[in-house]
Coordinates of C-alpha atoms and ligand atoms in Angstrom, one line a residue:
M6 CA -56.1 -43.7 -10.5
K7 CA -59.2 -44.4 -8.5
I8 CA -59.3 -47.4 -6.2
A9 CA -61.8 -48.8 -3.7
V10 CA -61.1 -50.7 -0.6
I11 CA -64.0 -52.9 0.5
G12 CA -64.1 -53.3 4.3
Q13 CA -62.6 -50.6 6.5
G14 CA -61.4 -52.6 9.5
Y15 CA -58.0 -53.4 10.9
V16 CA -56.8 -54.3 7.4
G17 CA -58.8 -52.1 5.0
F18 CA -58.6 -48.7 6.7
P19 CA -54.8 -48.5 7.0
L20 CA -54.5 -49.7 3.4
A21 CA -57.0 -47.0 2.3
Q22 CA -55.0 -44.4 4.3
L23 CA -51.7 -45.4 2.8
A24 CA -53.1 -45.5 -0.8
A25 CA -54.6 -42.0 -0.3
K26 CA -51.3 -40.7 1.0
S27 CA -49.6 -42.2 -2.0
G28 CA -51.7 -40.1 -4.3
F29 CA -54.5 -42.5 -5.3
E30 CA -58.1 -41.3 -5.3
V31 CA -59.5 -43.7 -2.6
I32 CA -63.0 -44.9 -1.8
G33 CA -63.1 -46.6 1.6
Y34 CA -66.3 -48.6 1.5
D35 CA -67.9 -50.4 4.5
T36 CA -71.4 -51.8 4.9
N37 CA -71.4 -50.8 8.6
S38 CA -72.3 -47.1 8.9
N39 CA -70.9 -47.0 12.5
V40 CA -67.5 -48.0 11.2
I41 CA -67.7 -45.2 8.6
E42 CA -68.8 -42.6 11.2
S43 CA -66.1 -43.6 13.7
L44 CA -63.3 -43.2 11.1
E45 CA -64.6 -40.2 9.2
S46 CA -63.6 -37.6 11.8
F47 CA -59.9 -38.2 11.4
E48 CA -59.5 -39.0 7.7
P49 CA -60.0 -36.1 5.3
K50 CA -57.9 -37.6 2.5
L51 CA -60.1 -40.5 1.4
K52 CA -63.8 -40.8 0.8
L53 CA -65.3 -43.1 3.4
T54 CA -68.7 -44.3 2.6
N55 CA -71.4 -47.0 3.0
N56 CA -72.9 -45.8 -0.3
E57 CA -72.0 -48.5 -2.8
G58 CA -73.0 -46.2 -5.7
L59 CA -69.6 -44.5 -5.2
L60 CA -67.8 -47.7 -6.3
T61 CA -68.2 -47.0 -10.0
D62 CA -65.2 -46.3 -12.3
C63 CA -62.5 -47.7 -10.0
Q64 CA -59.5 -49.3 -11.7
I65 CA -58.7 -51.4 -8.6
Y66 CA -61.0 -53.0 -6.0
V67 CA -59.4 -54.5 -2.9
I68 CA -61.4 -56.9 -0.8
A69 CA -60.5 -56.7 3.0
V70 CA -63.6 -58.2 4.7
P71 CA -63.7 -60.6 7.6
T72 CA -63.2 -64.3 7.2
P73 CA -64.3 -65.8 10.5
L74 CA -65.5 -69.3 11.5
D75 CA -69.2 -70.0 11.6
T76 CA -71.1 -71.4 14.6
K77 CA -70.0 -74.9 13.6
G78 CA -66.3 -73.8 13.6
E79 CA -66.1 -74.0 9.8
P80 CA -64.8 -71.3 7.4
D81 CA -67.5 -68.6 6.9
L82 CA -67.0 -66.9 3.5
S83 CA -70.3 -65.0 3.6
Y84 CA -68.6 -61.6 3.8
V85 CA -66.3 -62.4 0.9
I86 CA -69.3 -63.6 -1.1
E87 CA -71.3 -60.5 -0.2
A88 CA -68.5 -58.2 -1.2
S89 CA -68.0 -60.2 -4.4
W90 CA -71.7 -59.7 -5.3
T91 CA -71.3 -56.0 -4.7
L92 CA -68.3 -55.9 -7.0
A93 CA -70.1 -57.9 -9.6
K94 CA -72.1 -54.7 -10.2
Y95 CA -69.1 -52.4 -10.5
A96 CA -66.1 -54.2 -11.9
V97 CA -65.9 -53.7 -15.6
N98 CA -63.6 -54.7 -18.5
G99 CA -60.0 -54.3 -17.3
S100 CA -60.8 -53.7 -13.6
L101 CA -58.5 -55.4 -11.2
V102 CA -60.0 -57.2 -8.2
I103 CA -57.5 -58.0 -5.4
N104 CA -58.4 -60.2 -2.4
E105 CA -56.5 -59.3 0.7
S106 CA -58.8 -61.3 3.1
T107 CA -57.2 -64.5 4.4
S108 CA -58.8 -67.6 3.1
Y109 CA -58.0 -71.1 1.9
P110 CA -56.3 -71.7 -1.5
G111 CA -58.8 -71.6 -4.3
T112 CA -61.0 -68.8 -2.8
L113 CA -60.1 -66.3 -5.5
R114 CA -60.5 -68.7 -8.4
E115 CA -63.4 -70.8 -7.1
V116 CA -65.5 -68.3 -5.0
I117 CA -64.7 -64.7 -6.0
L118 CA -64.2 -65.0 -9.7
P119 CA -67.4 -66.9 -10.5
I120 CA -69.5 -64.2 -8.8
I121 CA -67.8 -61.2 -10.2
D122 CA -67.0 -62.3 -13.7
P123 CA -68.4 -65.8 -14.5
S124 CA -66.9 -65.7 -18.0
G125 CA -63.5 -65.1 -16.4
V126 CA -62.3 -62.8 -19.3
K127 CA -63.3 -59.3 -18.4
V128 CA -61.9 -58.7 -15.0
L129 CA -58.4 -59.2 -13.7
F130 CA -57.9 -61.0 -10.4
A131 CA -55.1 -61.3 -7.9
S132 CA -54.5 -62.5 -4.4
A133 CA -52.3 -60.4 -2.1
P134 CA -53.0 -61.5 1.5
E135 CA -52.5 -58.9 4.1
R136 CA -49.8 -59.8 6.7
I137 CA -50.1 -56.8 9.0
D138 CA -49.5 -57.2 12.7
P139 CA -51.4 -54.2 14.2
L140 CA -49.2 -52.0 16.5
N141 CA -46.0 -53.8 15.6
K142 CA -43.4 -51.1 15.9
N143 CA -40.9 -52.6 13.5
W144 CA -43.0 -54.2 10.7
N145 CA -45.9 -52.4 9.0
L146 CA -47.8 -52.3 5.7
K147 CA -44.9 -50.5 4.0
N148 CA -41.9 -52.6 5.0
T149 CA -43.5 -56.0 5.1
T150 CA -43.0 -57.7 1.7
R151 CA -46.2 -58.2 -0.2
V152 CA -46.8 -61.6 -1.8
I153 CA -48.8 -61.3 -5.0
G154 CA -50.3 -64.0 -7.2
G155 CA -52.5 -63.1 -10.1
L156 CA -54.7 -65.3 -12.2
T157 CA -53.0 -64.1 -15.3
Q158 CA -49.6 -62.4 -16.0
E159 CA -51.5 -59.2 -16.7
A160 CA -53.3 -59.3 -13.3
T161 CA -50.0 -60.0 -11.5
S162 CA -48.2 -57.1 -13.1
K163 CA -51.0 -54.7 -12.5
A164 CA -51.2 -55.7 -8.9
E165 CA -47.4 -55.5 -8.7
Q166 CA -47.5 -51.9 -10.0
F167 CA -50.1 -51.0 -7.4
Y168 CA -48.3 -52.5 -4.4
A169 CA -44.9 -51.3 -5.5
T170 CA -46.2 -47.7 -4.9
L171 CA -47.2 -48.7 -1.3
C172 CA -44.8 -51.3 -0.2
E173 CA -41.0 -51.5 -0.2
Q174 CA -40.9 -55.0 -1.6
V175 CA -43.2 -57.3 -3.5
H176 CA -42.8 -61.0 -4.0
L177 CA -44.5 -62.4 -7.1
V178 CA -45.7 -66.0 -7.1
S179 CA -47.0 -68.2 -9.9
S180 CA -50.7 -68.3 -8.9
P181 CA -53.3 -67.0 -6.4
E182 CA -53.3 -70.4 -4.7
V183 CA -49.6 -70.0 -3.8
A184 CA -50.2 -66.6 -2.3
E185 CA -53.3 -67.8 -0.4
S186 CA -51.4 -70.9 0.9
A187 CA -48.3 -68.8 1.9
K188 CA -50.5 -66.7 4.2
L189 CA -52.0 -69.9 5.8
L190 CA -48.5 -71.4 6.2
E191 CA -47.3 -68.3 8.1
N192 CA -50.2 -68.3 10.6
T193 CA -50.4 -72.1 10.9
F194 CA -46.6 -72.1 11.7
R195 CA -47.4 -69.8 14.6
Q196 CA -50.4 -71.8 15.8
V197 CA -48.5 -75.1 15.8
N198 CA -45.4 -73.7 17.5
I199 CA -47.4 -71.9 20.2
A200 CA -49.3 -75.2 20.8
F201 CA -46.1 -77.1 21.0
I202 CA -44.6 -74.7 23.6
N203 CA -47.9 -74.8 25.5
Q204 CA -47.9 -78.6 25.6
F205 CA -44.2 -78.6 26.5
T206 CA -45.0 -76.3 29.4
Q207 CA -47.6 -78.8 30.6
I208 CA -45.0 -81.6 30.4
M209 CA -42.4 -79.5 32.3
D210 CA -45.1 -78.7 34.9
K211 CA -45.7 -82.4 35.5
L212 CA -42.0 -83.1 35.8
N213 CA -41.6 -80.1 38.1
I214 CA -39.0 -78.4 35.8
P215 CA -39.0 -74.6 35.3
V216 CA -40.1 -74.2 31.7
H217 CA -38.8 -70.7 31.1
E218 CA -35.3 -71.6 32.3
V219 CA -35.4 -74.5 29.8
I220 CA -36.6 -72.3 27.0
E221 CA -33.8 -69.7 27.7
A222 CA -31.3 -72.5 27.8
A223 CA -32.5 -73.9 24.4
N224 CA -32.5 -70.4 23.0
T225 CA -28.7 -70.1 23.4
K226 CA -28.4 -72.4 20.3
P227 CA -27.6 -70.1 17.4
F228 CA -29.2 -72.2 14.8
G229 CA -32.2 -74.6 14.4
F230 CA -34.2 -73.2 17.2
M231 CA -36.8 -70.5 17.4
K232 CA -38.0 -69.2 20.7
F233 CA -41.7 -69.4 21.5
T234 CA -43.1 -68.8 25.0
P235 CA -46.2 -70.2 26.7
G236 CA -49.4 -68.3 27.2
L237 CA -53.1 -68.4 28.0
G238 CA -53.8 -69.4 24.4
V239 CA -54.2 -67.7 21.0
G240 CA -56.7 -65.0 20.0
G241 CA -57.6 -62.5 17.4
H242 CA -58.8 -62.8 13.9
C243 CA -55.8 -64.8 12.6
I244 CA -54.0 -67.4 14.6
P245 CA -57.0 -69.3 16.0
I246 CA -58.9 -69.1 12.7
D247 CA -56.6 -69.3 9.6
P248 CA -55.2 -72.8 10.4
I249 CA -58.8 -74.1 10.4
Y250 CA -59.3 -72.7 6.9
L251 CA -56.3 -74.8 5.9
A252 CA -57.4 -77.9 7.7
E253 CA -60.9 -77.8 6.2
K254 CA -59.5 -77.4 2.7
A255 CA -57.0 -80.2 3.3
E256 CA -59.6 -82.6 4.6
L257 CA -62.0 -81.8 1.8
A258 CA -59.2 -82.7 -0.6
G259 CA -58.5 -86.0 1.3
A260 CA -55.3 -84.9 3.0
Q261 CA -54.6 -85.1 6.7
A262 CA -54.5 -82.1 8.9
S263 CA -54.2 -83.8 12.3
L264 CA -51.3 -81.7 13.5
I265 CA -53.2 -78.5 12.9
R266 CA -56.3 -79.9 14.6
T267 CA -54.3 -81.0 17.6
A268 CA -52.6 -77.6 17.8
D269 CA -55.9 -75.9 17.8
Q270 CA -57.2 -78.2 20.7
I271 CA -54.1 -77.6 22.8
N272 CA -54.3 -73.9 22.5
T273 CA -58.0 -73.9 23.1
Q274 CA -57.6 -75.9 26.3
M275 CA -54.9 -73.6 27.8
P276 CA -57.3 -71.6 29.9
K277 CA -58.3 -74.8 31.7
F278 CA -54.7 -75.7 32.4
V279 CA -54.1 -72.1 33.6
M280 CA -57.1 -72.3 35.9
D281 CA -56.0 -75.7 37.3
R282 CA -52.5 -74.3 38.0
A283 CA -54.0 -71.3 39.7
I284 CA -56.0 -73.6 42.0
R285 CA -52.8 -75.4 42.9
L286 CA -51.0 -72.1 43.5
L287 CA -53.8 -70.9 45.7
G288 CA -53.9 -74.2 47.6
S289 CA -57.7 -74.3 47.6
D290 CA -60.7 -74.3 45.2
L291 CA -61.9 -71.0 43.8
S292 CA -65.4 -71.0 45.1
G293 CA -66.1 -67.6 46.7
K294 CA -62.5 -66.4 46.0
K295 CA -61.9 -63.0 44.6
V296 CA -60.2 -63.5 41.2
C297 CA -59.1 -60.7 38.9
I298 CA -58.3 -61.3 35.3
V299 CA -55.7 -58.8 34.2
G300 CA -55.9 -58.1 30.5
L301 CA -58.9 -59.0 28.4
S302 CA -57.6 -58.2 24.9
Y303 CA -56.0 -61.0 23.1
K304 CA -52.7 -59.2 22.9
S305 CA -51.0 -56.2 24.4
N306 CA -51.9 -52.6 23.8
I307 CA -54.9 -53.1 21.7
A308 CA -58.6 -53.3 22.5
D309 CA -59.3 -56.3 20.3
L310 CA -61.3 -59.0 22.1
R311 CA -61.9 -61.3 19.2
S312 CA -61.4 -65.0 20.3
S313 CA -59.5 -63.7 23.3
P314 CA -58.6 -66.6 25.6
S315 CA -59.2 -64.3 28.6
L316 CA -62.9 -64.6 27.9
A317 CA -62.7 -68.4 27.9
L318 CA -60.8 -68.2 31.2
W319 CA -63.5 -65.9 32.6
D320 CA -66.2 -68.4 31.7
L321 CA -64.3 -71.2 33.4
L322 CA -63.6 -69.2 36.5
G323 CA -67.3 -68.1 36.6
A324 CA -68.3 -71.8 36.6
T325 CA -66.3 -72.4 39.8
N326 CA -68.3 -69.8 41.7
A327 CA -65.3 -67.5 42.0
Q328 CA -66.0 -63.8 42.2
V329 CA -64.5 -62.8 38.9
S330 CA -63.6 -59.2 38.1
Y331 CA -61.1 -57.7 35.6
H332 CA -58.6 -55.0 35.0
D333 CA -58.0 -53.7 31.5
S334 CA -57.5 -50.1 30.7
F335 CA -58.7 -50.7 27.1
H336 CA -62.1 -51.8 28.5
P337 CA -63.6 -49.5 31.1
I338 CA -66.8 -51.5 31.1
F339 CA -67.2 -55.1 30.0
R340 CA -70.0 -57.7 30.6
G341 CA -71.8 -55.0 32.6
M342 CA -68.9 -54.7 35.0
K343 CA -66.4 -51.9 35.6
C344 CA -62.7 -52.3 35.2
V345 CA -61.4 -52.6 38.8
D346 CA -58.9 -50.2 40.3
L347 CA -55.9 -52.2 41.4
S348 CA -54.9 -49.5 43.9
S349 CA -58.1 -49.9 46.0
T350 CA -59.2 -53.5 45.6
Q351 CA -57.9 -56.7 47.2
F352 CA -58.0 -60.1 45.5
D353 CA -57.1 -63.7 46.4
L354 CA -55.7 -64.2 43.0
A355 CA -54.8 -62.1 40.0
I356 CA -54.2 -63.9 36.7
V357 CA -52.3 -61.8 34.2
A358 CA -53.6 -62.9 30.8
T359 CA -52.4 -60.0 28.7
R360 CA -50.0 -57.3 29.8
H361 CA -50.7 -53.8 28.5
S362 CA -47.8 -51.3 28.8
D363 CA -49.7 -49.1 31.3
L364 CA -50.2 -52.0 33.8
N365 CA -49.1 -50.8 37.2
I366 CA -47.0 -53.7 38.4
S367 CA -46.5 -52.5 42.0
Q368 CA -50.2 -51.9 42.4
L369 CA -50.9 -55.3 40.9
I370 CA -48.5 -57.1 43.3
S371 CA -49.9 -55.3 46.4
S372 CA -53.5 -56.0 45.3
S373 CA -53.3 -59.8 45.3
Q374 CA -52.3 -62.6 47.6
V375 CA -51.2 -64.6 44.6
V376 CA -50.2 -63.2 41.2
F377 CA -50.1 -65.7 38.4
D378 CA -48.5 -64.2 35.3
C379 CA -49.2 -66.1 32.0
T380 CA -47.1 -63.7 30.0
G381 CA -43.9 -64.6 31.8
T382 CA -42.8 -61.0 32.0
I383 CA -43.4 -59.9 35.6
A384 CA -40.5 -60.5 37.9
G385 CA -41.0 -62.0 41.4
V386 CA -44.5 -63.6 40.8
H387 CA -45.6 -67.0 39.6
W388 CA -45.2 -67.8 35.9
L389 CA -46.8 -70.4 33.7
Ligands
NAD30 N1 -56.6 -58.0 11.8 C1 -55.4 -58.4 11.4 O1 -54.4 -58.3 12.1 C2 -55.3 -59.1 10.1 C3 -54.0 -59.3 9.6 C4 -53.8 -59.9 8.4 C5 -55.0 -60.3 7.7 N2 -56.2 -60.2 8.2 C6 -57.3 -60.6 7.4 O2 -57.9 -59.5 6.7 C7 -59.3 -59.7 6.6 C8 -60.0 -58.5 7.3 O3 -59.7 -58.5 8.7 P1 -60.0 -57.3 9.6 O4 -59.2 -57.6 10.9 O5 -59.7 -56.0 8.9 O6 -61.5 -57.4 9.9 P2 -62.5 -56.2 10.5 O7 -63.6 -57.0 11.1 O8 -61.6 -55.4 11.4 O9 -63.0 -55.4 9.3 C9 -63.7 -55.8 8.3 C10 -64.7 -54.7 7.9 O10 -65.4 -55.2 6.7 C11 -66.7 -54.8 6.8 N3 -67.5 -55.6 5.9 C12 -68.0 -56.8 6.1 N4 -68.7 -57.2 5.0 C13 -68.6 -56.2 4.1 C14 -69.0 -56.0 2.7 N5 -69.7 -57.0 2.1 N6 -68.8 -54.9 2.1 C15 -68.1 -53.9 2.7 N7 -67.6 -54.0 4.0 C16 -67.9 -55.1 4.6 C17 -67.1 -54.9 8.2 O11 -68.1 -54.0 8.6 C18 -65.7 -54.5 8.9 O12 -65.7 -53.1 9.2 C19 -59.6 -61.0 7.3 O13 -59.6 -62.0 6.3 C20 -58.5 -61.2 8.2 O14 -58.2 -62.6 8.4 C21 -56.4 -59.6 9.4

């Protein structure tokens, strides 16, 4: 069986690889030729291309393109729409189109279908949102249950057959809207709980109570509690963005999404809280002070900078006239600056935003007068 995966990023490329390993003939299609070039060297088993002509005669087309926010902070479905127009040329009678991109409920039925098959009778459609957490050692594409909702029974069972060859378990739901909503529920759950613990941290700070000790105490309860820890904010392509897709759809339908909106605000404002705490720790304003941001990526051990709160922190620090530099082994050069060597530079303040595994803790501690660790993982220094 020949399949095409549209978009070869964090989601599409691993899927294309796994499908190729599982015996499918796979076309990995991406409009960005740099992406194709960078991946080509280490993937002989699948055909990577930016030539859309190779998309003919596939039985399955999987859409895995970005779903960001636009400059107004609203859902931007332009990539999904563009991919759908491409597939409109190639999907034929009986082809199955699966959307894995995260989006609001109704995207498959109301946005993708009308472009690809306005009559709605030729092509089969299913939603099977990707749930991958890049670099997670325990949970991957294979052992994370795949939720599938087709527009018709036939679409659901064809999608089920496909994913059953790739994933250990599939979970079928009654419609694409259920699958789309489930994905948004998962990520909004994280956004809201992270915001709650971040706000709780600010409350504990005002009351002068050590928040981590409180969290550990609460976490001894074996039921009805789930541990979340504070941090600089949320980043990446999912947690800061997907809840906004849900809120927009909710508000358009006349429902309230105030909790989601507030959670977004709390997380977005965390870099300001962190900076204010840092000023208190230092006992003076930051003007002229040498400040090092440790960890630019939005999470450990990856280079991904998308929506990273470290960059928001950098902008805030820059506005105070602090001398900002950074240390992050995944980014040798950033904003025209070089990653600083912790063994040979001295700072007034180091703020640990993200802790990569290769961070040299003893060098960090000796490099800075004050170390403020937002990850809550480095012993003997200040924590959020
Ligand atoms: N990154 C994650 O951890 C993750 C996890 C689960 C779900 N998702 C969701 O999966 C989707 C893809 O995310 P990603 O992280 O892989 O994005 P990405 O930016 O890493 O990759 C998307 C790729 O699609 C390509 N592209 C854009 N428009 C195209 C088009 N019309 N035709 C062909 N290729 C096109 C881009 O060039 C890019 O290489 C998003 O909806 C995202 O929310 C991401």
